[in-house]
Coordinates of C-alpha atoms and ligand atoms in Angstrom, one line a residue:
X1 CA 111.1 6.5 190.9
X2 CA 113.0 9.4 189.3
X3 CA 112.4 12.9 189.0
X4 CA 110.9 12.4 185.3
X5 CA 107.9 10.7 187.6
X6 CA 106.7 13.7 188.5
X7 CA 103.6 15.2 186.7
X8 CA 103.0 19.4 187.2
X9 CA 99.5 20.5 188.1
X10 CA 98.9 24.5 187.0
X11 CA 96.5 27.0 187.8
X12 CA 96.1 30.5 186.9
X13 CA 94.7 33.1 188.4
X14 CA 94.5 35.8 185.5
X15 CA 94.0 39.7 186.5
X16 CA 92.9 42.1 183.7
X17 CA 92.0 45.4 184.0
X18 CA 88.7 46.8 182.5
X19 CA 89.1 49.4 179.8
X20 CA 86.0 51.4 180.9
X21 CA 86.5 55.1 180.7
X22 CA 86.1 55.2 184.6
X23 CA 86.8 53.4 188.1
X24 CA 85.2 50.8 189.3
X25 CA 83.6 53.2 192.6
X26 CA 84.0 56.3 191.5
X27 CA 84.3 58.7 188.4
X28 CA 88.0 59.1 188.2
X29 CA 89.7 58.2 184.8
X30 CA 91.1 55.0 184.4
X31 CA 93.9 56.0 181.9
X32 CA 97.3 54.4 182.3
X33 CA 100.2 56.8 183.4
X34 CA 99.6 60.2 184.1
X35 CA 101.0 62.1 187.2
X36 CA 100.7 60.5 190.2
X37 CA 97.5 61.0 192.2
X38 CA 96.0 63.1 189.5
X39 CA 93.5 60.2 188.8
X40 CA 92.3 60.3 191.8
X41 CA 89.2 61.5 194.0
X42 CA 88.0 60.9 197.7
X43 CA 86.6 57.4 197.0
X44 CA 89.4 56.1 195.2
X45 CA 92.1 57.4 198.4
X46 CA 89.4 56.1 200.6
X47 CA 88.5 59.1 202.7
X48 CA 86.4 58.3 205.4
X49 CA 82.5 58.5 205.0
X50 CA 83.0 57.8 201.2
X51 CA 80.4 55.8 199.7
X52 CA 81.4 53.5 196.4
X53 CA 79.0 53.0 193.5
X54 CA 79.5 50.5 191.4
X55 CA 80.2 50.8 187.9
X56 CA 77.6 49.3 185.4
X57 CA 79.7 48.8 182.9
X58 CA 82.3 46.5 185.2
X59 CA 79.5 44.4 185.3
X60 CA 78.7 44.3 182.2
X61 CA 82.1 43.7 180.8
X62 CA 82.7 41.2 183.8
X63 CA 79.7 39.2 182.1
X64 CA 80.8 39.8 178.7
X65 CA 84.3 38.2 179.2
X66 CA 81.8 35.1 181.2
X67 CA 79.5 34.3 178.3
X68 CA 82.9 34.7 175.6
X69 CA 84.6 32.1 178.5
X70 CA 81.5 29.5 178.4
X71 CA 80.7 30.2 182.4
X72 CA 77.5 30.4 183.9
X73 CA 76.2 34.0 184.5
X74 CA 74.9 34.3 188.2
X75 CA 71.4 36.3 188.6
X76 CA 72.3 37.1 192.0
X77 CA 75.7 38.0 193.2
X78 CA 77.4 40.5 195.5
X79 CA 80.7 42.3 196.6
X80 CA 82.6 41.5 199.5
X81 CA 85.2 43.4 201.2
X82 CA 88.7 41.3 201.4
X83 CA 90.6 42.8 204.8
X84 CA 94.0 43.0 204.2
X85 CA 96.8 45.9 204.7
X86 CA 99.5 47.0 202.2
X87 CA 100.2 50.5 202.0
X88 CA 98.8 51.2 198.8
X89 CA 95.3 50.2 199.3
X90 CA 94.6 53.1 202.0
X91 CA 91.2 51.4 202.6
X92 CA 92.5 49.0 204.1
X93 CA 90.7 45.7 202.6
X94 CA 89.3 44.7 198.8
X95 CA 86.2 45.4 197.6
X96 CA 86.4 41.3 195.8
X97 CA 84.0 39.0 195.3
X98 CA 84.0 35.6 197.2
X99 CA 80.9 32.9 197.1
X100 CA 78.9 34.6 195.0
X101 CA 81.1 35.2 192.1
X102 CA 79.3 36.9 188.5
X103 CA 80.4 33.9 186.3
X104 CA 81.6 30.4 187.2
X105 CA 81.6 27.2 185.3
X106 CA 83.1 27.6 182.2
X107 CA 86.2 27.0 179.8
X108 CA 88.0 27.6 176.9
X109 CA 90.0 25.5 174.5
X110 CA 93.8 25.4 173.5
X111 CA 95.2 23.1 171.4
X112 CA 98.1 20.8 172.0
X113 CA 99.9 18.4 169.6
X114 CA 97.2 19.0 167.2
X115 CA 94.2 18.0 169.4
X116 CA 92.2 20.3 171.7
X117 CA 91.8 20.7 175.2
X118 CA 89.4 21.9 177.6
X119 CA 90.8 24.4 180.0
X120 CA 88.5 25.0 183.0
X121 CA 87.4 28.3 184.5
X122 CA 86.5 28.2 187.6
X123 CA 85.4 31.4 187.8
X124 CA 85.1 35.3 186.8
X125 CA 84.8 38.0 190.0
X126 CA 85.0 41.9 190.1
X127 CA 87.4 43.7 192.4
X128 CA 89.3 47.1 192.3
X129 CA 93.1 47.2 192.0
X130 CA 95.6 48.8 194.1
X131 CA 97.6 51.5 193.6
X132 CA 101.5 51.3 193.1
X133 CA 104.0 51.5 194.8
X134 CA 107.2 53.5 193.8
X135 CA 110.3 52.8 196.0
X136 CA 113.3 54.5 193.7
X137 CA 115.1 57.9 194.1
X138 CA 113.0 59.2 197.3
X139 CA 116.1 59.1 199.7
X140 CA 115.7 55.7 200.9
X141 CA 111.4 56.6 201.6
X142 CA 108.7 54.8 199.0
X143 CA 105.8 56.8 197.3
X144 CA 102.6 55.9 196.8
X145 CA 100.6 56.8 193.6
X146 CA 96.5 56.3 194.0
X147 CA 96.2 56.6 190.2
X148 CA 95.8 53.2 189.6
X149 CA 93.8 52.5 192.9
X150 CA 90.2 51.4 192.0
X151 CA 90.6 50.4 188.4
X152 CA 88.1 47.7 187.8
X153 CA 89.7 44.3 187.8
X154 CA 88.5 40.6 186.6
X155 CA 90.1 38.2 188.3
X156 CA 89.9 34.6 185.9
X157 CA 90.7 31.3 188.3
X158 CA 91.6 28.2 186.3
X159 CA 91.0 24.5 187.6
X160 CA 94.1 23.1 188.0
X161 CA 94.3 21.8 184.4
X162 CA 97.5 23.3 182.9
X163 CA 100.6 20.8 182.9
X164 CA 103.0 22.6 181.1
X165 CA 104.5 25.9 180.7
X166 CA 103.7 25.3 177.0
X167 CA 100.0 24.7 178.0
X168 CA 99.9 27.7 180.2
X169 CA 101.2 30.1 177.2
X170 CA 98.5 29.1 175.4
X171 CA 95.7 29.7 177.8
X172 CA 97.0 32.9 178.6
X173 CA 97.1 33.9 174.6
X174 CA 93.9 32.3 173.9
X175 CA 92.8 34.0 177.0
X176 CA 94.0 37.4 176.1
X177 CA 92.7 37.3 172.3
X178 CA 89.3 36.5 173.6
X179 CA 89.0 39.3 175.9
X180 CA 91.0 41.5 173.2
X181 CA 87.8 40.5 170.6
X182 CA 84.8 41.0 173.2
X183 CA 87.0 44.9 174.0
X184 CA 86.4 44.7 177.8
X185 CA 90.4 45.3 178.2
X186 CA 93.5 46.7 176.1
X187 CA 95.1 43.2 177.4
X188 CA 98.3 44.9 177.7
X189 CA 100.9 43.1 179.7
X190 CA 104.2 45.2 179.9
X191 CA 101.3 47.7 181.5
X192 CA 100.2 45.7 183.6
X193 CA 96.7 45.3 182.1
X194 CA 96.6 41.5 181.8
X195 CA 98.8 39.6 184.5
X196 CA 98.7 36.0 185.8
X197 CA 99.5 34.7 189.4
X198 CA 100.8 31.1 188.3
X199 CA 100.1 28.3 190.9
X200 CA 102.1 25.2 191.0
X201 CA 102.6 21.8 192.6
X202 CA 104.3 18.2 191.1
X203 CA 103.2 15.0 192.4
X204 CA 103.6 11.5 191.6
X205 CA 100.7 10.2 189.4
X206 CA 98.0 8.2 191.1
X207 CA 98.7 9.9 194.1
X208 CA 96.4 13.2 195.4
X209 CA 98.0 16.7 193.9
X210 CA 100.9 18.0 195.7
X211 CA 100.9 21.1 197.9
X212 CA 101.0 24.2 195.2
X213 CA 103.2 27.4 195.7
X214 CA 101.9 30.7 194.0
X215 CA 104.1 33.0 191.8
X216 CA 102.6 36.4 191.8
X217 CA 101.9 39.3 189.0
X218 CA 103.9 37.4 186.2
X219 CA 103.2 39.7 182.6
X220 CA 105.9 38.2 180.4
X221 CA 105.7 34.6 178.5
X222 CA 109.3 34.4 178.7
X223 CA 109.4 35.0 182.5
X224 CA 106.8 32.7 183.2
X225 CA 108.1 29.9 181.3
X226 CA 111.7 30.3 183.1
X227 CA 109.9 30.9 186.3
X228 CA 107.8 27.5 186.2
X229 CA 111.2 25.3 185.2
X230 CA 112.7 26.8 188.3
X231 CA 109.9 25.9 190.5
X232 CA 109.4 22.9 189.3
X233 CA 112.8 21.9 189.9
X234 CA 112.8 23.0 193.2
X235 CA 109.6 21.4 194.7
X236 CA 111.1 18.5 192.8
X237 CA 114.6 18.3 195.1
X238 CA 112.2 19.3 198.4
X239 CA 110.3 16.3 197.9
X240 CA 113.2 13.9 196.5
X241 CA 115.1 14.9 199.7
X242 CA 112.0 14.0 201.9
X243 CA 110.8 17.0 202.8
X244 CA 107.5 19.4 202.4
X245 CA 106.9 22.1 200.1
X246 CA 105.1 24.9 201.7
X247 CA 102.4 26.5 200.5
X248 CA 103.2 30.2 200.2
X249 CA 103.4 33.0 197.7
X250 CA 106.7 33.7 195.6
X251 CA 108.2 36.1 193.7
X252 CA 110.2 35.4 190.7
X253 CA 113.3 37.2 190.2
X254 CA 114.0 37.4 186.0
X255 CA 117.3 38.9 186.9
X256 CA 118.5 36.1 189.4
X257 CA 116.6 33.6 187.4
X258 CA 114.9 32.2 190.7
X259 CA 111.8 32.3 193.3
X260 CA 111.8 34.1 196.8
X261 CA 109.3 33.6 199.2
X262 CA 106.9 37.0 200.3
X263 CA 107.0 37.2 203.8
X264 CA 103.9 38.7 203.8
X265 CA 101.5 35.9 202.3
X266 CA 103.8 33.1 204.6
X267 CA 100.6 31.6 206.1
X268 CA 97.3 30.6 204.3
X269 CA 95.7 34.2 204.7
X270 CA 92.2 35.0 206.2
X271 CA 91.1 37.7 204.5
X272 CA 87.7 37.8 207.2
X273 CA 85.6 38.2 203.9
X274 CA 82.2 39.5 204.4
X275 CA 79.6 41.5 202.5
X276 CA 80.1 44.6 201.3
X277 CA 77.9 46.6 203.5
X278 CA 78.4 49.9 201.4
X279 CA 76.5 48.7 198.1
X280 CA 73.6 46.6 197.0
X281 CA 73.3 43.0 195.7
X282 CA 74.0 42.5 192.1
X283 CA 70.5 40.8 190.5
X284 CA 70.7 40.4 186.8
X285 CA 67.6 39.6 184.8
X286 CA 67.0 36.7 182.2
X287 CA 67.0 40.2 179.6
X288 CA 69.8 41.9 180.5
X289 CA 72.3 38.8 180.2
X290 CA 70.3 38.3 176.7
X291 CA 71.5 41.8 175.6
X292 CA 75.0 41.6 176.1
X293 CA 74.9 37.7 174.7
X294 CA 73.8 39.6 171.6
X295 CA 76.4 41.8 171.7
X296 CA 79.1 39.4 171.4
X297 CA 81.5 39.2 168.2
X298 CA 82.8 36.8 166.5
X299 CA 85.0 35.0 168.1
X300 CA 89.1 33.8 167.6
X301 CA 87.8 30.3 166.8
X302 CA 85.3 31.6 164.3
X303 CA 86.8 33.5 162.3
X304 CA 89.5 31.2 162.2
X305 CA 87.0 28.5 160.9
X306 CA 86.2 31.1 157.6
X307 CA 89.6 32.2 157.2
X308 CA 90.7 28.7 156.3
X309 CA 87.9 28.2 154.2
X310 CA 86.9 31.5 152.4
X311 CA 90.7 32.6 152.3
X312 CA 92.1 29.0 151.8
X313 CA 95.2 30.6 154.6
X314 CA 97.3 27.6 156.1
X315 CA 96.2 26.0 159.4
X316 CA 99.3 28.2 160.7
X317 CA 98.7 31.5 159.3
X318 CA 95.4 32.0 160.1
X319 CA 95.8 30.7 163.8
X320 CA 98.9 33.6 164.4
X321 CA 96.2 36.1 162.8
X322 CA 93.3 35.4 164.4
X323 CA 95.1 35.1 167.8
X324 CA 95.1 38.8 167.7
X325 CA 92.0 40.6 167.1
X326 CA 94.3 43.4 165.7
X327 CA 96.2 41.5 163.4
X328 CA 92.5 39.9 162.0
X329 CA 90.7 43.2 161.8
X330 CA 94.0 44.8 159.8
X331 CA 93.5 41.9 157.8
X332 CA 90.1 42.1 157.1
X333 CA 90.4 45.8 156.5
X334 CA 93.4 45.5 154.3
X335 CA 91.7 42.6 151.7
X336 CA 88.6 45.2 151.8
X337 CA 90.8 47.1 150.0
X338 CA 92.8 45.3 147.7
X339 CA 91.1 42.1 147.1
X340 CA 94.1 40.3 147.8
X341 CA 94.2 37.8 151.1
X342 CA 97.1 35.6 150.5
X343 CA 99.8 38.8 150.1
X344 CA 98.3 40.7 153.1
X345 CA 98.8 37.6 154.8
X346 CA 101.6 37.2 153.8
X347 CA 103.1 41.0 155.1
X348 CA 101.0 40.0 158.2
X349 CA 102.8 36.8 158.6
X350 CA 106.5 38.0 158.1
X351 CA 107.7 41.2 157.7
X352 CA 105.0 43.1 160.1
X353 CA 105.2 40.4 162.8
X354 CA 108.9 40.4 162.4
X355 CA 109.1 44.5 163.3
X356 CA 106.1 44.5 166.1
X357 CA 109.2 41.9 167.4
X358 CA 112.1 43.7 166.7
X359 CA 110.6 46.9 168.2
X360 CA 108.9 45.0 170.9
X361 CA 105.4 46.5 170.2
X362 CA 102.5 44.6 170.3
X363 CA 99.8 44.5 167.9
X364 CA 97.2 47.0 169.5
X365 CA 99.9 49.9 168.6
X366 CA 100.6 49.0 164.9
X367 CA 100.5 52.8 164.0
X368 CA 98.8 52.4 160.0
X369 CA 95.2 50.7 159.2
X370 CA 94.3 48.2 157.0
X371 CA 93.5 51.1 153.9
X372 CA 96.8 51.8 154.4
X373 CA 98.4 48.3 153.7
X374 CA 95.8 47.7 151.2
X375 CA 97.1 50.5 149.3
X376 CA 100.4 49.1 149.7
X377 CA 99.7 45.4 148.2
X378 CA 97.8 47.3 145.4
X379 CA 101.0 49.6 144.4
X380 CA 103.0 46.1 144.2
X381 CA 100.5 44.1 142.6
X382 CA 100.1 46.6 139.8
X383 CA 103.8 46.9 139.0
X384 CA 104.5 50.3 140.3
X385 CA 107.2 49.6 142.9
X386 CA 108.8 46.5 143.6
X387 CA 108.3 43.7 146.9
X388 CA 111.8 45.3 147.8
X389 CA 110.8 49.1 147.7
X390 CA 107.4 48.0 149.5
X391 CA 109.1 46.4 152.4
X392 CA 111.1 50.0 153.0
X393 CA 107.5 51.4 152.5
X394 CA 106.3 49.5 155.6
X395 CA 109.2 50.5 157.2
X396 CA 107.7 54.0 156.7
X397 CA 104.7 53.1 157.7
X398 CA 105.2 51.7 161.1
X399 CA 107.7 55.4 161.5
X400 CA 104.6 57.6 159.7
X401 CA 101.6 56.4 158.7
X402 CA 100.0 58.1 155.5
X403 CA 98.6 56.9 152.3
X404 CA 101.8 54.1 150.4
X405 CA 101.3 56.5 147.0
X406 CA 102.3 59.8 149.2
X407 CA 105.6 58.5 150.6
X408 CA 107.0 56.8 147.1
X409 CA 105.7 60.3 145.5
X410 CA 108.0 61.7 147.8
X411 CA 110.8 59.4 148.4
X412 CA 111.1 58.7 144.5
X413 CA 110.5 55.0 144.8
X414 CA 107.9 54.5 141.8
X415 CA 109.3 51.7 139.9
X416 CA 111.7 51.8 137.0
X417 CA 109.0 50.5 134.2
X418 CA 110.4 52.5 131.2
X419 CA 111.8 50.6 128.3
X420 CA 114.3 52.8 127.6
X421 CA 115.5 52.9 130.9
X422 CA 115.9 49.6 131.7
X423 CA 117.9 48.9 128.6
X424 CA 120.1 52.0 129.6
X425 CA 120.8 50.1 132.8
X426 CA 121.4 46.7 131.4
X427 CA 123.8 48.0 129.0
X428 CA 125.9 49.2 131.8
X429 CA 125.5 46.2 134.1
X430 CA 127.0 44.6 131.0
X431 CA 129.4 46.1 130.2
X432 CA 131.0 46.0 133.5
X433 CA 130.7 42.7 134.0
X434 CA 132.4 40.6 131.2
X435 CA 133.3 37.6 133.5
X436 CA 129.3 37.2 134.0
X437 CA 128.4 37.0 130.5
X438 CA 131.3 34.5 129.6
X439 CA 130.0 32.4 132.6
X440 CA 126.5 32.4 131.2
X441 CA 127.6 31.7 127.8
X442 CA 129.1 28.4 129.2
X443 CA 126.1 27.5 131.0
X444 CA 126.2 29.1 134.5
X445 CA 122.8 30.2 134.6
X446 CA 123.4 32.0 138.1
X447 CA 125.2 34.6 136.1
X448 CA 121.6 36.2 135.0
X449 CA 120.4 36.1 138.4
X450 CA 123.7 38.0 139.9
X451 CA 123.2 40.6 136.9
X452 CA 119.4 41.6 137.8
X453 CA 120.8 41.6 141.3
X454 CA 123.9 44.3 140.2
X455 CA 121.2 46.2 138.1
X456 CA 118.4 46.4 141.7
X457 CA 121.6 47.1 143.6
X458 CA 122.3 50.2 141.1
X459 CA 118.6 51.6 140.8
X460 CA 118.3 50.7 144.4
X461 CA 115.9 48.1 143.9
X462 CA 113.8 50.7 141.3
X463 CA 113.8 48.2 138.5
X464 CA 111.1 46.6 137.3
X465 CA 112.5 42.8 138.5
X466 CA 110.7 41.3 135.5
X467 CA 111.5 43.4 132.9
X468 CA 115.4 43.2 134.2
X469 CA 115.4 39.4 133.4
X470 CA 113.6 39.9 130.1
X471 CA 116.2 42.2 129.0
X472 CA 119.5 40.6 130.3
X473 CA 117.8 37.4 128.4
X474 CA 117.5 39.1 125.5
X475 CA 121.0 40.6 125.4
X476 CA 122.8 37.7 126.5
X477 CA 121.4 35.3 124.0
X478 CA 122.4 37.9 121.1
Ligands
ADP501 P1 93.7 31.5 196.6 O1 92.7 32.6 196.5 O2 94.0 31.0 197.9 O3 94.9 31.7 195.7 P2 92.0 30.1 194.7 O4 91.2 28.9 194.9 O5 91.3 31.4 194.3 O6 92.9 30.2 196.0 O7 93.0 29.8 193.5 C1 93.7 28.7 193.5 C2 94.4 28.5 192.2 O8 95.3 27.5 192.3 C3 93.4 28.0 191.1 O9 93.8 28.6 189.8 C4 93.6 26.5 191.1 O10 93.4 26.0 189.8 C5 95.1 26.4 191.5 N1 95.3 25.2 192.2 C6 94.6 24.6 193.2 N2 95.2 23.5 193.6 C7 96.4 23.3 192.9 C8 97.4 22.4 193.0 N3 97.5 21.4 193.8 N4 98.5 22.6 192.1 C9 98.5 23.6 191.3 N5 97.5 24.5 191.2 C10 96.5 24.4 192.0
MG502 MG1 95.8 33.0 194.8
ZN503 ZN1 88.2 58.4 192.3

């Protein structure tokens, strides 16, 4: 057997932070940033002889994200405290959940090669997060900062299912876009908002699955891909050269391009769960799981669905727009607008995904609404600036957002339309380029096109395009 005999086995344990207005225990905001330990109260530093109180809206988020993941939605579930020490969880343990999780059961579906497949969640718990950690510039001493301490987590576990890092991108997208649609979290992952602890093993097919190593807190697709060849690789050469991979967590290093083993996590941990003492049972009833089930949007796959039919988008497009609930409500809001799906899908498609990549920003933070880009397919579609000039208004949209007619009002962009105008401007493009009309006279037809490209170049891309090759037609023929 070679190396190539090896199949990978994945599972993902996802962690994304709630976007309810407060903590998990207590009423401290849950706002990214700020100073440190200015988000922060008795409860969330853990004080002695504070009392936590859960949060309603964890749990209803924490079900919302179960019934959009297909799980089961337990009636009767609990807390449980999770002992463990780090410095910045002054408590001490985790207030987790362990058997008696909210949701469990379900899945959700990617799609590989062109057919789709069923990715297992094991299940959905509640727990608070910790609060960071900040070891540069204090003379050699680490900070802590208690802002983030007690912001309501989910905590998504995966059956083993994944076999690829290909696979695991798209669980983690499809993921991210649900919970994005249902708006239990701002899914942001350079924040920290949405992060994945990526378990892997290799094993030789037909035998059991092979011991799995854990790679902790990974928020970039790029990282995570690199970070699974690695360890792959390396479980691979531990086996080939007879020995046995042991099960501990890692941390992958994107500078060094490799895993180190956390001291801490060396053995298989005993956390010494048991239940929460400090709050009361979670009991749902038959009606309150109704409510929120009615409360659920439509869905990625959904709207997908009517995007191929009422909009007639390709397969392609309308899978990169509905990925993103942002991207498919600034759709839907732009062709409310301007009655035109195929261009906004178009701008969608390339040059708006093109600059949320060139400026690394993700879709939640495109700065102008759909009105906006409405207005600016409507100013093209009607002839008053050209597909150039509304590329550089984008531009200025995603710099200021205001209404499209404002900033050619006060740029000067309006289109060159004028008859007179136009003619003024071919007659000079003529005359200053003899060699062009002697090529076109013989035949070269690419002459015209370099002349309407010498007259956009001159009215910096002003001129009415169609007009232009009208005109040149008209002269050169004479
Ligand atoms: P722990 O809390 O110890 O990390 P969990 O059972 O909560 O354990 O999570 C285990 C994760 O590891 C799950 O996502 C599961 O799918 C995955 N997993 C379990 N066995 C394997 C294996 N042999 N190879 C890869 N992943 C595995
Ligand atoms: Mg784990
Ligand atoms: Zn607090």
């Amino acid at each position: 057997m070679s190396r190539n005999d090896y199949e990978v086995i994945i599972g993902l344990e996802v962690h994304v932070e709630l976007s309810t207005k407060t903590k998990i225990f207590c009423s401290c905001p849950t706002e990214f940033g700020g100073e440190p330990n200015t988000h922060t109260c008795p409860i969330c530093m853990a004080m002695p002889g504070t009392l936590p109180v859960l949060n309603e809206k964890v749990v209803e988020y924490a079900v919302k994200a179960g019934l959009a993941t297909n799980c089961e939605v337990s009636r009767d579930s609990k807390n449980d405290r999770k002992n463990y020490f780090y410095p910045d969880t002054p408590r001490a343990y985790q207030i987790s959940q362990y058997d008696k999780p909210l949701c469990e059961n379900g899945y959700i579906e990617i799609e590989t090669n062109g057919d789709k497949k069923k990715i297992g969640i094991t299940r959905i718990h509640i727990e608070d997060d910790a609060g960071k950690l900040n070891h540069d510039d204090f003379g050699g001493e680490s900070l802590v900062d208690l802002n983030r301490a007690g912001v309501p987590l989910i905590e998504i576990v995966s059956e083993p299912d994944l076999r690829n890092a290909e696979e695991v991108e798209k669980y983690m997208r499809k993921l991210k876009s649900i919970l994005e649609y249902i708006e239990v979290s701002d899914c942001k992952m350079q924040e920290g908002s949405f992060r994945g602890d990526i378990n892997v093993s290799v094993h030789k097919p037909g035998e059991p699955y092979g011991t799995r190593t854990e790679m902790k807190n990974m928020n970039s697709f790029r990282s995570i891909a690199r970070a699974i060849e690695y360890e792959v690789e390396r479980q691979i050469d531990i086996l080939e050269e007879g020995r046995k991979v042991e099960q501990e967590s890692l941390r992958w290093d994107d500078v060094s391009g490799k895993t180190f083993s956390m001291r801490d996590k060396e053995d298989a941990e005993d956390y010494r769960y048991f239940p929460e003492p400090d709050l009361v049972a979670i009991k749902l009833s038959e009606e309150y799981i109704q409510n929120i089930k009615n409360t659920l949007p439509e869905l990625p796959e959904s709207r997908k669905e009517r995007y191929l039919k009422q909009y007639e988008l390709s397969e392609k497009d309308a899978n990169i727009i509905t990925s993103s609930k942002y991207l498919s409500d600034l759709f839907e809001s732009a062709i409310k607008e301007c009655d035109n799906p195929k261009a906004v899908n178009n701008w969608i498609i390339s040059d708006i995904s093109r600059i949320l990549n060139e400026k690394e920003m993700e879709a939640i933070d495109i700065p102008f609404n759909g009105e906006e880009l409405g207005k600016l397919v409507i100013l093209i579609d009607k002839g008053i600036i050209s597909s150039s000039i509304g590329k550089k208004v984008l531009t200025e949209l995603f710099e200021e957002p205001k209404n499209p007619e404002d900033i050619i009002k006060e740029k000067g962009w309006i289109q060159i339309s004028d008859e007179g105008a136009i003619k003024e401007i071919v007659m000079k493009i003529l005359d200053s380029n003899p060699q062009s009309i002697a090529d076109f006279k013989a035949g070269k037809d690419r002459a015209l096109g370099f002349l309407v490209g010498q007259a956009m170049k001159e009215t910096k891309g002003k001129a009415n395009p169609k007009m232009l090759n009208e005109m040149f037609l008209e002269e050169l023929k004479k």
